[in-house]
CSV table of C-alpha atoms and ligand atoms in Angstrom, one decimal:
chain,number,residue,atom,x,y,z
A,1,UNK,CA,0.0,0.0,0.0
A,2,UNK,CA,1.3,3.5,-0.8
A,3,UNK,CA,1.4,5.4,2.4
A,4,UNK,CA,4.7,7.3,2.1
A,5,UNK,CA,3.0,10.7,1.7
A,6,UNK,CA,2.5,10.6,5.5
A,7,UNK,CA,6.2,10.7,6.1
A,8,UNK,CA,6.8,13.4,3.5
A,9,UNK,CA,4.3,15.6,5.4
A,10,UNK,CA,5.9,14.8,8.7
A,11,UNK,CA,9.4,15.7,7.3
A,12,UNK,CA,8.3,18.8,5.6
A,13,UNK,CA,8.1,20.7,8.9
A,14,UNK,CA,11.7,20.1,9.7
A,15,UNK,CA,13.4,20.0,6.3
A,16,UNK,CA,13.9,22.8,3.9
A,17,UNK,CA,12.3,22.7,0.5
A,18,UNK,CA,15.8,22.7,-1.0
A,19,UNK,CA,16.2,19.2,0.6
A,20,UNK,CA,13.3,17.9,-1.4
A,21,UNK,CA,14.7,19.2,-4.7
A,22,UNK,CA,17.6,16.9,-4.1
A,23,UNK,CA,16.8,13.8,-2.1
A,24,UNK,CA,13.3,12.4,-1.4
A,25,UNK,CA,12.6,9.4,0.8
A,26,UNK,CA,9.4,7.4,0.7
A,27,UNK,CA,8.3,4.5,2.7
A,28,UNK,CA,6.0,1.6,1.8
A,29,UNK,CA,4.5,-1.2,3.9
A,30,UNK,CA,5.3,-4.8,3.0
A,31,UNK,CA,4.3,-8.2,4.4
A,32,UNK,CA,3.2,-8.1,8.0
A,33,UNK,CA,5.1,-5.2,9.4
A,34,UNK,CA,8.1,-4.6,7.1
A,35,UNK,CA,9.1,-1.2,5.6
A,36,UNK,CA,10.5,-0.8,2.1
A,37,UNK,CA,12.0,2.5,0.9
A,38,UNK,CA,12.4,4.5,-2.3
A,39,UNK,CA,15.2,7.1,-2.4
A,40,UNK,CA,15.2,9.4,-5.3
A,41,UNK,CA,17.4,12.2,-6.5
A,42,UNK,CA,15.1,14.9,-7.9
A,43,UNK,CA,17.9,16.5,-9.9
A,44,UNK,CA,18.9,13.4,-12.0
A,45,UNK,CA,15.7,11.3,-11.4
A,46,UNK,CA,17.9,8.4,-10.4
A,47,UNK,CA,16.6,6.3,-7.6
A,48,UNK,CA,17.3,3.3,-5.4
A,49,UNK,CA,15.1,1.0,-3.3
A,50,UNK,CA,15.8,-0.5,0.1
A,51,UNK,CA,14.7,-4.1,0.8
A,52,UNK,CA,12.0,-4.4,-1.9
A,53,UNK,CA,10.2,-7.5,-0.5
A,54,UNK,CA,7.0,-6.8,-2.3
A,55,UNK,CA,8.2,-4.8,-5.3
A,56,UNK,CA,5.0,-4.2,-7.4
A,57,UNK,CA,4.1,-0.9,-5.7
A,58,UNK,CA,7.7,0.3,-6.0
A,59,UNK,CA,7.8,-0.4,-9.7
A,60,UNK,CA,4.5,1.4,-10.2
A,61,UNK,CA,5.7,4.5,-8.4
A,62,UNK,CA,9.0,4.5,-10.3
A,63,UNK,CA,7.2,4.3,-13.6
A,64,UNK,CA,4.5,6.8,-12.7
A,65,UNK,CA,7.2,9.3,-11.7
A,66,UNK,CA,9.6,8.7,-14.6
A,67,UNK,CA,12.4,7.7,-12.2
A,68,UNK,CA,15.4,5.6,-13.2
A,69,UNK,CA,16.2,2.7,-10.9
A,70,UNK,CA,19.9,2.2,-10.7
A,71,UNK,CA,20.4,0.3,-7.4
A,72,UNK,CA,18.7,-2.2,-5.0
A,73,UNK,CA,20.2,-1.7,-1.5
A,74,UNK,CA,19.7,-4.9,0.6
A,75,UNK,CA,20.3,-4.8,4.4
A,76,UNK,CA,20.4,-8.6,4.9
A,77,UNK,CA,19.6,-12.0,3.6
A,78,UNK,CA,16.3,-12.7,5.4
A,79,UNK,CA,13.4,-13.3,3.0
A,80,UNK,CA,11.3,-10.4,4.2
A,81,UNK,CA,14.2,-8.1,3.2
A,82,UNK,CA,16.0,-9.7,0.2
A,83,UNK,CA,13.2,-12.0,-1.0
A,84,UNK,CA,11.8,-9.6,-3.6
A,85,UNK,CA,15.1,-8.7,-5.4
A,86,UNK,CA,14.7,-11.0,-8.4
A,87,UNK,CA,11.1,-10.1,-8.8
A,88,UNK,CA,12.0,-6.4,-8.8
A,89,UNK,CA,14.6,-7.0,-11.5
A,90,UNK,CA,12.1,-9.0,-13.6
A,91,UNK,CA,9.3,-6.4,-13.2
A,92,UNK,CA,11.7,-3.6,-14.2
A,93,UNK,CA,12.6,-5.6,-17.3
A,94,UNK,CA,16.3,-5.0,-16.6
A,95,UNK,CA,19.0,-6.7,-18.5
A,96,UNK,CA,21.5,-8.5,-16.3
A,97,UNK,CA,23.8,-6.1,-14.5
A,98,UNK,CA,21.8,-3.0,-15.5
A,99,UNK,CA,20.5,-2.5,-12.0
A,100,UNK,CA,23.1,-3.0,-9.2
A,101,UNK,CA,22.0,-5.3,-6.4
A,102,UNK,CA,24.1,-4.3,-3.4
A,103,UNK,CA,24.6,-6.1,-0.1
A,104,UNK,CA,27.1,-7.5,2.4
A,105,UNK,CA,26.3,-11.2,2.2
A,106,UNK,CA,27.3,-13.4,-0.8
A,107,UNK,CA,24.1,-15.5,-0.5
A,108,UNK,CA,21.8,-12.5,-1.1
A,109,UNK,CA,19.2,-13.0,-3.8
A,110,UNK,CA,20.3,-11.3,-7.0
A,111,UNK,CA,23.5,-9.9,-5.6
A,112,UNK,CA,25.7,-8.2,-8.2
A,113,UNK,CA,27.8,-6.0,-5.9
A,114,UNK,CA,29.2,-7.1,-2.6
A,115,UNK,CA,30.2,-4.1,-0.5
A,116,UNK,CA,32.8,-3.5,2.2
A,117,UNK,CA,32.6,-1.4,5.3
A,118,UNK,CA,32.6,2.4,4.5
A,119,UNK,CA,32.3,1.8,0.8
A,120,UNK,CA,30.7,4.7,-1.0
A,121,UNK,CA,28.2,4.6,-3.8
A,122,UNK,CA,26.2,7.2,-5.7
A,123,UNK,CA,22.5,7.5,-6.6
A,124,UNK,CA,22.5,10.5,-8.9
A,125,UNK,CA,24.0,13.2,-6.7
A,126,UNK,CA,23.1,11.4,-3.4
A,127,UNK,CA,26.1,9.8,-1.6
A,128,UNK,CA,25.6,6.4,0.0
A,129,UNK,CA,27.9,5.0,2.6
A,130,UNK,CA,27.7,1.3,3.4
A,131,UNK,CA,28.2,0.5,7.1
A,132,UNK,CA,29.0,-3.1,8.0
A,133,UNK,CA,26.8,-3.9,11.1
A,134,UNK,CA,27.1,-7.6,11.8
A,135,UNK,CA,25.1,-9.4,14.5
A,136,UNK,CA,21.5,-9.9,13.5
A,137,UNK,CA,23.1,-11.5,10.4
A,138,UNK,CA,26.8,-11.8,9.7
A,139,UNK,CA,26.6,-9.7,6.5
A,140,UNK,CA,24.1,-7.0,7.7
A,141,UNK,CA,24.7,-3.6,6.1
A,142,UNK,CA,23.2,-0.2,7.1
A,143,UNK,CA,23.1,2.5,4.4
A,144,UNK,CA,23.7,6.2,5.2
A,145,UNK,CA,22.5,8.5,2.5
A,146,UNK,CA,23.3,12.2,2.2
A,147,UNK,CA,22.7,15.0,-0.2
A,148,UNK,CA,25.1,17.2,1.9
A,149,UNK,CA,22.1,19.1,3.3
A,150,UNK,CA,20.4,16.2,5.1
A,151,UNK,CA,21.3,12.7,6.1
A,152,UNK,CA,19.4,9.5,6.8
A,153,UNK,CA,20.3,5.9,7.6
A,154,UNK,CA,18.5,2.7,6.6
A,155,UNK,CA,19.1,0.4,9.5
A,156,UNK,CA,17.3,-2.9,8.5
A,157,UNK,CA,17.1,-5.2,11.4
A,158,UNK,CA,20.1,-3.8,13.3
A,159,UNK,CA,18.5,-0.6,14.9
A,160,UNK,CA,14.8,-0.4,15.4
A,161,UNK,CA,13.1,2.6,17.0
A,162,UNK,CA,13.4,1.9,20.7
A,163,UNK,CA,15.1,-1.5,20.1
A,164,UNK,CA,17.4,-3.6,18.1
A,165,UNK,CA,17.4,-6.9,16.1
A,166,UNK,CA,17.8,-10.4,17.5
A,167,UNK,CA,21.4,-11.8,17.6
A,168,UNK,CA,20.8,-14.6,15.0
A,169,UNK,CA,24.4,-14.7,13.6
A,170,UNK,CA,26.4,-12.7,16.0
A,171,UNK,CA,27.4,-11.7,19.6
A,172,UNK,CA,26.4,-9.0,22.0
A,173,UNK,CA,29.9,-7.5,21.5
A,174,UNK,CA,29.1,-7.2,17.7
A,175,UNK,CA,25.7,-5.6,18.4
A,176,UNK,CA,27.4,-3.2,20.8
A,177,UNK,CA,29.9,-2.2,18.1
A,178,UNK,CA,27.3,-2.0,15.4
A,179,UNK,CA,25.0,0.2,17.4
A,180,UNK,CA,27.9,2.4,18.6
A,181,UNK,CA,28.9,2.9,14.9
A,182,UNK,CA,25.3,4.2,14.3
A,183,UNK,CA,25.4,6.2,17.5
A,184,UNK,CA,28.5,8.1,16.2
A,185,UNK,CA,26.5,9.5,13.2
A,186,UNK,CA,25.3,13.1,13.3
A,187,UNK,CA,22.5,13.2,15.9
A,188,UNK,CA,20.2,14.8,13.3
A,189,UNK,CA,20.5,11.7,11.0
A,190,UNK,CA,17.0,10.4,10.2
A,191,UNK,CA,16.5,6.7,11.1
A,192,UNK,CA,14.5,4.5,8.8
A,193,UNK,CA,14.3,0.9,10.1
A,194,UNK,CA,13.1,-2.4,8.7
A,195,UNK,CA,10.0,-3.1,10.8
A,196,UNK,CA,7.3,-1.3,12.7
A,197,UNK,CA,8.0,-2.7,16.1
A,198,UNK,CA,8.1,0.7,17.9
A,199,UNK,CA,5.2,0.3,20.3
A,200,UNK,CA,6.3,-3.0,21.8
A,201,UNK,CA,10.0,-1.8,21.9
A,202,UNK,CA,9.0,1.3,23.9
A,203,UNK,CA,6.9,-0.8,26.3
A,204,UNK,CA,10.0,-2.9,27.1
A,205,UNK,CA,12.2,0.3,27.3
A,206,UNK,CA,9.8,1.6,30.0
A,207,UNK,CA,10.5,-1.4,32.1
A,208,UNK,CA,14.2,-0.7,31.8
A,209,UNK,CA,14.0,3.0,32.5
A,210,UNK,CA,10.6,3.8,34.1
A,211,UNK,CA,11.8,7.4,34.9
A,212,UNK,CA,13.1,8.3,31.5
A,213,UNK,CA,11.1,11.4,30.5
A,214,UNK,CA,12.2,11.4,26.9
A,215,UNK,CA,10.9,7.9,26.7
A,216,UNK,CA,7.6,8.9,28.3
A,217,UNK,CA,7.2,11.8,25.8
A,218,UNK,CA,7.9,9.5,22.9
A,219,UNK,CA,5.3,7.0,24.1
A,220,UNK,CA,2.7,9.8,24.5
A,221,UNK,CA,3.3,11.0,20.9
A,222,UNK,CA,3.2,7.7,19.1
A,223,UNK,CA,1.2,7.4,15.9
A,224,UNK,CA,0.7,4.2,13.7
A,225,UNK,CA,3.6,5.0,11.5
A,226,UNK,CA,6.6,5.8,13.7
A,227,UNK,CA,9.4,6.4,11.2
A,228,UNK,CA,11.6,8.3,10.9
A,229,UNK,CA,13.3,8.6,14.2
A,230,UNK,CA,16.7,10.3,14.6
A,231,UNK,CA,20.0,9.1,16.0
A,232,UNK,CA,19.9,11.8,18.6
A,233,UNK,CA,16.4,10.7,19.8
A,234,UNK,CA,17.4,7.0,19.9
A,235,UNK,CA,20.3,7.9,22.2
A,236,UNK,CA,17.8,9.5,24.6
A,237,UNK,CA,15.4,6.5,24.9
A,238,UNK,CA,16.5,3.3,23.2
A,239,UNK,CA,18.0,1.1,26.0
A,240,UNK,CA,20.2,-0.8,23.4
A,241,UNK,CA,21.9,2.5,22.5
A,242,UNK,CA,22.3,3.4,26.2
A,243,UNK,CA,24.3,0.4,27.6
A,244,UNK,CA,26.8,3.0,29.0
A,245,UNK,CA,24.1,4.7,31.2
A,246,UNK,CA,23.9,3.8,34.9
A,247,UNK,CA,20.1,3.5,34.8
A,248,UNK,CA,20.3,0.8,32.1
A,249,UNK,CA,23.2,-0.9,33.8
A,250,UNK,CA,21.3,-0.9,37.1
A,251,UNK,CA,18.4,-2.7,35.4
A,252,UNK,CA,20.6,-5.4,33.9
A,253,UNK,CA,22.9,-5.7,37.0
A,254,UNK,CA,25.9,-5.4,34.6
A,255,UNK,CA,28.4,-2.5,34.4
A,256,UNK,CA,30.2,-3.7,31.3
A,257,UNK,CA,28.4,-2.3,28.2
A,258,UNK,CA,28.7,-5.6,26.3
A,259,UNK,CA,27.4,-7.7,29.2
A,260,UNK,CA,24.7,-5.1,29.6
A,261,UNK,CA,23.8,-5.5,25.9
A,262,UNK,CA,23.7,-9.3,26.3
A,263,UNK,CA,21.4,-9.2,29.4
A,264,UNK,CA,19.1,-6.6,27.8
A,265,UNK,CA,18.6,-8.8,24.7
A,266,UNK,CA,17.9,-11.8,27.0
A,267,UNK,CA,15.3,-9.8,28.9
A,268,UNK,CA,13.7,-8.4,25.7
A,269,UNK,CA,13.5,-12.0,24.2
A,270,UNK,CA,11.4,-13.0,27.3
A,271,UNK,CA,9.4,-9.8,27.3
B,1,LIG,ZN1,16.0,-10.0,9.7
């Protein structure tokens, strides 16, 4: 379903109109609670999609708007993220190699371009930086996009709003490093994650830090679509980004951030 207009309206209050003449980000719902994204450069009309699990609506939008798809950015190999890559290529009628399929895991559906940490790509005039963020899966990649006026990051199943992904192929130490890598981005960076899990994540966060006023304010202002967040906001209320805070360490009974991360994940798994 095409619902991205909502986020455009939300963003328009904080982002200058010049921003929209360069980079535009739209979100689409897929499957149960997944988000897919379309990133377009208004100057060159080039665009990319992120995790196109149900590509029909993306292809329709790309055609209707006369955009040129150059790149499929895949965060990780799970079917609800990478499972639509081949269908997307078929629907676009692309010859082999015409559209780059990017990711960090060699088993990714349709992969043509395996990226390394900090590798840079271009979508028109938009710069993309690929950040290796292993743990949820070993080859998980987050994508930072910037038009030099504004910046956003697509975090897949590594960072959720108020939470983080399960440790399927990695350790607490890896999740700690991956989240700290994201934490070091400009606090104004917009966060677009892979699933709408925000409500439940914040309910868990409230058991960790019942006195966190930023968390209470976030819970009070929730709407059905909760993206985007910002890195700065996640640092204020996401317990998995706050393993160095005494309040979160007290809850877990661990003072080492990695042990705190491991314990938090255990507690969330049982929540
Ligand atoms: Zn996943």
